[in-house]
């Protein structure tokens, strides 16, 4: 009977250490992982300058955006309830499904998240008015029903 003095795992590690070429002794630990491309894991010594360079690039993009303002779409200037009602074109024949479709279509063009941030306030006003008008139309549909 053979008695194993070490675990199988330990024997595998010992064998790998014997077969591995001698590692170079460096004072600075490496942040790279053997077998992966060097671009995958950042070098710790370079991360500060890389972050500074990235921040500079973002500031450059902001500067470019400031130089070229996005023109406001004409429909965002139509802020009165009458203008929004005309854009929605709600009719007495509209069903709940029609009104839901109109709400989605209106939101695709007017939701504050869908427009340039400079015009988000105008888009928000238009959405509030449109939602109120559609909710009122839905209420009229519900009030006109006899169950």
mmCIF file with all atom_site columns, C-alpha atoms in Angstrom:
data_model
loop_
_atom_site.group_PDB
_atom_site.id
_atom_site.type_symbol
_atom_site.label_atom_id
_atom_site.label_alt_id
_atom_site.label_comp_id
_atom_site.label_asym_id
_atom_site.label_entity_id
_atom_site.label_seq_id
_atom_site.pdbx_PDB_ins_code
_atom_site.Cartn_x
_atom_site.Cartn_y
_atom_site.Cartn_z
_atom_site.occupancy
_atom_site.B_iso_or_equiv
_atom_site.pdbx_formal_charge
_atom_site.auth_seq_id
_atom_site.auth_comp_id
_atom_site.auth_asym_id
_atom_site.auth_atom_id
_atom_site.pdbx_PDB_model_num
ATOM 1   C CA . UNK A 1 1   ? 0.000   0.000  0.000   1.00 0.00 ? 1   UNK A CA 1
ATOM 2   C CA . UNK A 1 2   ? 1.311   3.439  -1.006  1.00 0.00 ? 2   UNK A CA 1
ATOM 3   C CA . UNK A 1 3   ? 0.772   6.336  1.376   1.00 0.00 ? 3   UNK A CA 1
ATOM 4   C CA . UNK A 1 4   ? 0.641   9.771  -0.181  1.00 0.00 ? 4   UNK A CA 1
ATOM 5   C CA . UNK A 1 5   ? 2.443   12.366 1.854   1.00 0.00 ? 5   UNK A CA 1
ATOM 6   C CA . UNK A 1 6   ? 0.894   15.337 0.036   1.00 0.00 ? 6   UNK A CA 1
ATOM 7   C CA . UNK A 1 7   ? -2.380  16.054 -1.653  1.00 0.00 ? 7   UNK A CA 1
ATOM 8   C CA . UNK A 1 8   ? -2.829  15.598 -5.370  1.00 0.00 ? 8   UNK A CA 1
ATOM 9   C CA . UNK A 1 9   ? -3.233  19.333 -5.738  1.00 0.00 ? 9   UNK A CA 1
ATOM 10  C CA . UNK A 1 10  ? 0.055   19.991 -3.965  1.00 0.00 ? 10  UNK A CA 1
ATOM 11  C CA . UNK A 1 11  ? 1.849   17.445 -6.130  1.00 0.00 ? 11  UNK A CA 1
ATOM 12  C CA . UNK A 1 12  ? 0.511   19.141 -9.278  1.00 0.00 ? 12  UNK A CA 1
ATOM 13  C CA . UNK A 1 13  ? 1.751   22.503 -8.004  1.00 0.00 ? 13  UNK A CA 1
ATOM 14  C CA . UNK A 1 14  ? 5.156   21.046 -7.202  1.00 0.00 ? 14  UNK A CA 1
ATOM 15  C CA . UNK A 1 15  ? 5.418   19.520 -10.653 1.00 0.00 ? 15  UNK A CA 1
ATOM 16  C CA . UNK A 1 16  ? 4.426   22.802 -12.340 1.00 0.00 ? 16  UNK A CA 1
ATOM 17  C CA . UNK A 1 17  ? 7.068   24.649 -10.313 1.00 0.00 ? 17  UNK A CA 1
ATOM 18  C CA . UNK A 1 18  ? 9.717   22.174 -11.422 1.00 0.00 ? 18  UNK A CA 1
ATOM 19  C CA . UNK A 1 19  ? 8.759   22.396 -15.087 1.00 0.00 ? 19  UNK A CA 1
ATOM 20  C CA . UNK A 1 20  ? 8.274   26.196 -15.223 1.00 0.00 ? 20  UNK A CA 1
ATOM 21  C CA . UNK A 1 21  ? 11.182  28.280 -16.453 1.00 0.00 ? 21  UNK A CA 1
ATOM 22  C CA . UNK A 1 22  ? 12.779  30.430 -13.828 1.00 0.00 ? 22  UNK A CA 1
ATOM 23  C CA . UNK A 1 23  ? 10.884  33.678 -13.409 1.00 0.00 ? 23  UNK A CA 1
ATOM 24  C CA . UNK A 1 24  ? 12.666  36.995 -13.670 1.00 0.00 ? 24  UNK A CA 1
ATOM 25  C CA . UNK A 1 25  ? 12.962  38.828 -10.394 1.00 0.00 ? 25  UNK A CA 1
ATOM 26  C CA . UNK A 1 26  ? 11.503  42.320 -10.771 1.00 0.00 ? 26  UNK A CA 1
ATOM 27  C CA . UNK A 1 27  ? 11.141  44.828 -7.978  1.00 0.00 ? 27  UNK A CA 1
ATOM 28  C CA . UNK A 1 28  ? 7.965   46.221 -9.560  1.00 0.00 ? 28  UNK A CA 1
ATOM 29  C CA . UNK A 1 29  ? 4.997   43.852 -9.659  1.00 0.00 ? 29  UNK A CA 1
ATOM 30  C CA . UNK A 1 30  ? 3.310   43.528 -13.012 1.00 0.00 ? 30  UNK A CA 1
ATOM 31  C CA . UNK A 1 31  ? -0.379  44.273 -13.463 1.00 0.00 ? 31  UNK A CA 1
ATOM 32  C CA . UNK A 1 32  ? -0.588  42.135 -16.559 1.00 0.00 ? 32  UNK A CA 1
ATOM 33  C CA . UNK A 1 33  ? -1.910  38.623 -16.687 1.00 0.00 ? 33  UNK A CA 1
ATOM 34  C CA . UNK A 1 34  ? 0.111   35.950 -18.488 1.00 0.00 ? 34  UNK A CA 1
ATOM 35  C CA . UNK A 1 35  ? -1.618  34.868 -21.675 1.00 0.00 ? 35  UNK A CA 1
ATOM 36  C CA . UNK A 1 36  ? -3.670  38.034 -22.089 1.00 0.00 ? 36  UNK A CA 1
ATOM 37  C CA . UNK A 1 37  ? -2.855  40.911 -24.324 1.00 0.00 ? 37  UNK A CA 1
ATOM 38  C CA . UNK A 1 38  ? -1.260  43.827 -22.567 1.00 0.00 ? 38  UNK A CA 1
ATOM 39  C CA . UNK A 1 39  ? -4.159  46.128 -23.474 1.00 0.00 ? 39  UNK A CA 1
ATOM 40  C CA . UNK A 1 40  ? -6.581  44.047 -21.474 1.00 0.00 ? 40  UNK A CA 1
ATOM 41  C CA . UNK A 1 41  ? -5.123  44.888 -18.072 1.00 0.00 ? 41  UNK A CA 1
ATOM 42  C CA . UNK A 1 42  ? -3.809  48.379 -17.429 1.00 0.00 ? 42  UNK A CA 1
ATOM 43  C CA . UNK A 1 43  ? -0.340  48.958 -16.053 1.00 0.00 ? 43  UNK A CA 1
ATOM 44  C CA . UNK A 1 44  ? -0.719  50.465 -12.571 1.00 0.00 ? 44  UNK A CA 1
ATOM 45  C CA . UNK A 1 45  ? 2.025   53.007 -13.190 1.00 0.00 ? 45  UNK A CA 1
ATOM 46  C CA . UNK A 1 46  ? 0.322   54.333 -16.303 1.00 0.00 ? 46  UNK A CA 1
ATOM 47  C CA . UNK A 1 47  ? -3.263  54.457 -15.022 1.00 0.00 ? 47  UNK A CA 1
ATOM 48  C CA . UNK A 1 48  ? -2.996  57.998 -13.670 1.00 0.00 ? 48  UNK A CA 1
ATOM 49  C CA . UNK A 1 49  ? -1.731  59.497 -16.895 1.00 0.00 ? 49  UNK A CA 1
ATOM 50  C CA . UNK A 1 50  ? -4.233  57.451 -18.891 1.00 0.00 ? 50  UNK A CA 1
ATOM 51  C CA . UNK A 1 51  ? -7.105  58.715 -16.732 1.00 0.00 ? 51  UNK A CA 1
ATOM 52  C CA . UNK A 1 52  ? -5.864  62.282 -17.158 1.00 0.00 ? 52  UNK A CA 1
ATOM 53  C CA . UNK A 1 53  ? -5.681  61.793 -20.914 1.00 0.00 ? 53  UNK A CA 1
ATOM 54  C CA . UNK A 1 54  ? -9.205  60.355 -20.971 1.00 0.00 ? 54  UNK A CA 1
ATOM 55  C CA . UNK A 1 55  ? -10.513 63.290 -18.937 1.00 0.00 ? 55  UNK A CA 1
ATOM 56  C CA . UNK A 1 56  ? -8.862  65.667 -21.358 1.00 0.00 ? 56  UNK A CA 1
ATOM 57  C CA . UNK A 1 57  ? -10.509 63.907 -24.299 1.00 0.00 ? 57  UNK A CA 1
ATOM 58  C CA . UNK A 1 58  ? -13.936 64.217 -22.662 1.00 0.00 ? 58  UNK A CA 1
ATOM 59  C CA . UNK A 1 59  ? -13.363 67.908 -22.016 1.00 0.00 ? 59  UNK A CA 1
ATOM 60  C CA . UNK A 1 60  ? -12.388 68.327 -25.657 1.00 0.00 ? 60  UNK A CA 1
ATOM 61  C CA . UNK A 1 61  ? -15.650 66.685 -26.727 1.00 0.00 ? 61  UNK A CA 1
ATOM 62  C CA . UNK A 1 62  ? -17.635 68.989 -24.439 1.00 0.00 ? 62  UNK A CA 1
ATOM 63  C CA . UNK A 1 63  ? -15.818 71.951 -25.939 1.00 0.00 ? 63  UNK A CA 1
ATOM 64  C CA . UNK A 1 64  ? -16.760 70.805 -29.444 1.00 0.00 ? 64  UNK A CA 1
ATOM 65  C CA . UNK A 1 65  ? -20.393 70.373 -28.410 1.00 0.00 ? 65  UNK A CA 1
ATOM 66  C CA . UNK A 1 66  ? -20.439 73.878 -26.956 1.00 0.00 ? 66  UNK A CA 1
ATOM 67  C CA . UNK A 1 67  ? -19.084 75.282 -30.198 1.00 0.00 ? 67  UNK A CA 1
ATOM 68  C CA . UNK A 1 68  ? -21.768 73.624 -32.320 1.00 0.00 ? 68  UNK A CA 1
ATOM 69  C CA . UNK A 1 69  ? -25.173 74.143 -30.669 1.00 0.00 ? 69  UNK A CA 1
ATOM 70  C CA . UNK A 1 70  ? -27.936 71.855 -31.847 1.00 0.00 ? 70  UNK A CA 1
ATOM 71  C CA . UNK A 1 71  ? -30.734 73.865 -33.445 1.00 0.00 ? 71  UNK A CA 1
ATOM 72  C CA . UNK A 1 72  ? -34.064 73.564 -31.664 1.00 0.00 ? 72  UNK A CA 1
ATOM 73  C CA . UNK A 1 73  ? -36.658 71.534 -33.576 1.00 0.00 ? 73  UNK A CA 1
ATOM 74  C CA . UNK A 1 74  ? -39.573 73.766 -34.578 1.00 0.00 ? 74  UNK A CA 1
ATOM 75  C CA . UNK A 1 75  ? -42.192 71.628 -32.809 1.00 0.00 ? 75  UNK A CA 1
ATOM 76  C CA . UNK A 1 76  ? -40.542 72.292 -29.419 1.00 0.00 ? 76  UNK A CA 1
ATOM 77  C CA . UNK A 1 77  ? -41.466 75.952 -29.770 1.00 0.00 ? 77  UNK A CA 1
ATOM 78  C CA . UNK A 1 78  ? -45.158 75.065 -29.846 1.00 0.00 ? 78  UNK A CA 1
ATOM 79  C CA . UNK A 1 79  ? -45.911 75.192 -26.106 1.00 0.00 ? 79  UNK A CA 1
ATOM 80  C CA . UNK A 1 80  ? -49.525 76.287 -25.819 1.00 0.00 ? 80  UNK A CA 1
ATOM 81  C CA . UNK A 1 81  ? -52.226 73.704 -25.082 1.00 0.00 ? 81  UNK A CA 1
ATOM 82  C CA . UNK A 1 82  ? -53.881 74.567 -28.413 1.00 0.00 ? 82  UNK A CA 1
ATOM 83  C CA . UNK A 1 83  ? -50.633 73.883 -30.289 1.00 0.00 ? 83  UNK A CA 1
ATOM 84  C CA . UNK A 1 84  ? -50.108 70.554 -28.536 1.00 0.00 ? 84  UNK A CA 1
ATOM 85  C CA . UNK A 1 85  ? -53.762 69.579 -29.106 1.00 0.00 ? 85  UNK A CA 1
ATOM 86  C CA . UNK A 1 86  ? -53.344 70.342 -32.810 1.00 0.00 ? 86  UNK A CA 1
ATOM 87  C CA . UNK A 1 87  ? -50.180 68.220 -32.922 1.00 0.00 ? 87  UNK A CA 1
ATOM 88  C CA . UNK A 1 88  ? -51.959 65.324 -31.189 1.00 0.00 ? 88  UNK A CA 1
ATOM 89  C CA . UNK A 1 89  ? -55.046 65.634 -33.413 1.00 0.00 ? 89  UNK A CA 1
ATOM 90  C CA . UNK A 1 90  ? -57.303 63.861 -30.912 1.00 0.00 ? 90  UNK A CA 1
ATOM 91  C CA . UNK A 1 91  ? -60.780 63.216 -32.271 1.00 0.00 ? 91  UNK A CA 1
ATOM 92  C CA . UNK A 1 92  ? -64.039 62.010 -30.744 1.00 0.00 ? 92  UNK A CA 1
ATOM 93  C CA . UNK A 1 93  ? -63.736 58.760 -32.727 1.00 0.00 ? 93  UNK A CA 1
ATOM 94  C CA . UNK A 1 94  ? -60.424 57.770 -31.099 1.00 0.00 ? 94  UNK A CA 1
ATOM 95  C CA . UNK A 1 95  ? -60.392 54.554 -29.085 1.00 0.00 ? 95  UNK A CA 1
ATOM 96  C CA . UNK A 1 96  ? -58.224 53.791 -26.059 1.00 0.00 ? 96  UNK A CA 1
ATOM 97  C CA . UNK A 1 97  ? -55.780 51.998 -28.352 1.00 0.00 ? 97  UNK A CA 1
ATOM 98  C CA . UNK A 1 98  ? -55.671 55.039 -30.686 1.00 0.00 ? 98  UNK A CA 1
ATOM 99  C CA . UNK A 1 99  ? -54.943 57.349 -27.768 1.00 0.00 ? 99  UNK A CA 1
ATOM 100 C CA . UNK A 1 100 ? -52.235 55.051 -26.422 1.00 0.00 ? 100 UNK A CA 1
ATOM 101 C CA . UNK A 1 101 ? -50.618 54.985 -29.863 1.00 0.00 ? 101 UNK A CA 1
ATOM 102 C CA . UNK A 1 102 ? -50.784 58.795 -30.099 1.00 0.00 ? 102 UNK A CA 1
ATOM 103 C CA . UNK A 1 103 ? -49.149 59.089 -26.663 1.00 0.00 ? 103 UNK A CA 1
ATOM 104 C CA . UNK A 1 104 ? -46.260 56.809 -27.717 1.00 0.00 ? 104 UNK A CA 1
ATOM 105 C CA . UNK A 1 105 ? -45.764 58.578 -31.042 1.00 0.00 ? 105 UNK A CA 1
ATOM 106 C CA . UNK A 1 106 ? -45.803 61.981 -29.349 1.00 0.00 ? 106 UNK A CA 1
ATOM 107 C CA . UNK A 1 107 ? -43.296 60.815 -26.723 1.00 0.00 ? 107 UNK A CA 1
ATOM 108 C CA . UNK A 1 108 ? -40.878 59.560 -29.398 1.00 0.00 ? 108 UNK A CA 1
ATOM 109 C CA . UNK A 1 109 ? -40.553 63.128 -30.680 1.00 0.00 ? 109 UNK A CA 1
ATOM 110 C CA . UNK A 1 110 ? -41.067 65.157 -27.518 1.00 0.00 ? 110 UNK A CA 1
ATOM 111 C CA . UNK A 1 111 ? -39.853 63.250 -24.458 1.00 0.00 ? 111 UNK A CA 1
ATOM 112 C CA . UNK A 1 112 ? -37.117 65.189 -22.587 1.00 0.00 ? 112 UNK A CA 1
ATOM 113 C CA . UNK A 1 113 ? -34.799 62.168 -22.827 1.00 0.00 ? 113 UNK A CA 1
ATOM 114 C CA . UNK A 1 114 ? -35.139 62.184 -26.628 1.00 0.00 ? 114 UNK A CA 1
ATOM 115 C CA . UNK A 1 115 ? -34.136 65.806 -27.257 1.00 0.00 ? 115 UNK A CA 1
ATOM 116 C CA . UNK A 1 116 ? -30.988 67.850 -26.739 1.00 0.00 ? 116 UNK A CA 1
ATOM 117 C CA . UNK A 1 117 ? -30.593 68.688 -23.025 1.00 0.00 ? 117 UNK A CA 1
ATOM 118 C CA . UNK A 1 118 ? -30.783 72.401 -23.857 1.00 0.00 ? 118 UNK A CA 1
ATOM 119 C CA . UNK A 1 119 ? -34.415 71.888 -24.907 1.00 0.00 ? 119 UNK A CA 1
ATOM 120 C CA . UNK A 1 120 ? -35.476 69.356 -22.266 1.00 0.00 ? 120 UNK A CA 1
ATOM 121 C CA . UNK A 1 121 ? -37.581 71.949 -20.390 1.00 0.00 ? 121 UNK A CA 1
ATOM 122 C CA . UNK A 1 122 ? -39.637 72.712 -23.502 1.00 0.00 ? 122 UNK A CA 1
ATOM 123 C CA . UNK A 1 123 ? -40.035 69.012 -24.229 1.00 0.00 ? 123 UNK A CA 1
ATOM 124 C CA . UNK A 1 124 ? -41.156 68.425 -20.641 1.00 0.00 ? 124 UNK A CA 1
ATOM 125 C CA . UNK A 1 125 ? -43.830 71.136 -20.963 1.00 0.00 ? 125 UNK A CA 1
ATOM 126 C CA . UNK A 1 126 ? -45.099 69.603 -24.188 1.00 0.00 ? 126 UNK A CA 1
ATOM 127 C CA . UNK A 1 127 ? -45.220 66.132 -22.641 1.00 0.00 ? 127 UNK A CA 1
ATOM 128 C CA . UNK A 1 128 ? -47.141 67.367 -19.574 1.00 0.00 ? 128 UNK A CA 1
ATOM 129 C CA . UNK A 1 129 ? -49.723 69.076 -21.778 1.00 0.00 ? 129 UNK A CA 1
ATOM 130 C CA . UNK A 1 130 ? -50.036 66.062 -24.100 1.00 0.00 ? 130 UNK A CA 1
ATOM 131 C CA . UNK A 1 131 ? -50.416 63.624 -21.216 1.00 0.00 ? 131 UNK A CA 1
ATOM 132 C CA . UNK A 1 132 ? -53.100 65.817 -19.655 1.00 0.00 ? 132 UNK A CA 1
ATOM 133 C CA . UNK A 1 133 ? -55.001 66.066 -22.964 1.00 0.00 ? 133 UNK A CA 1
ATOM 134 C CA . UNK A 1 134 ? -54.793 62.314 -23.593 1.00 0.00 ? 134 UNK A CA 1
ATOM 135 C CA . UNK A 1 135 ? -55.812 61.521 -19.996 1.00 0.00 ? 135 UNK A CA 1
ATOM 136 C CA . UNK A 1 136 ? -58.836 63.809 -20.370 1.00 0.00 ? 136 UNK A CA 1
ATOM 137 C CA . UNK A 1 137 ? -59.806 62.078 -23.624 1.00 0.00 ? 137 UNK A CA 1
ATOM 138 C CA . UNK A 1 138 ? -59.447 58.672 -21.965 1.00 0.00 ? 138 UNK A CA 1
ATOM 139 C CA . UNK A 1 139 ? -61.606 59.876 -19.075 1.00 0.00 ? 139 UNK A CA 1
ATOM 140 C CA . UNK A 1 140 ? -64.296 61.043 -21.519 1.00 0.00 ? 140 UNK A CA 1
ATOM 141 C CA . UNK A 1 141 ? -64.215 57.604 -23.160 1.00 0.00 ? 141 UNK A CA 1
ATOM 142 C CA . UNK A 1 142 ? -64.658 55.939 -19.772 1.00 0.00 ? 142 UNK A CA 1
ATOM 143 C CA . UNK A 1 143 ? -67.420 58.350 -18.687 1.00 0.00 ? 143 UNK A CA 1
ATOM 144 C CA . UNK A 1 144 ? -69.311 57.854 -21.934 1.00 0.00 ? 144 UNK A CA 1
ATOM 145 C CA . UNK A 1 145 ? -69.456 54.063 -21.542 1.00 0.00 ? 145 UNK A CA 1
ATOM 146 C CA . UNK A 1 146 ? -72.444 52.368 -19.992 1.00 0.00 ? 146 UNK A CA 1
ATOM 147 C CA . UNK A 1 147 ? -71.606 49.015 -18.472 1.00 0.00 ? 147 UNK A CA 1
#
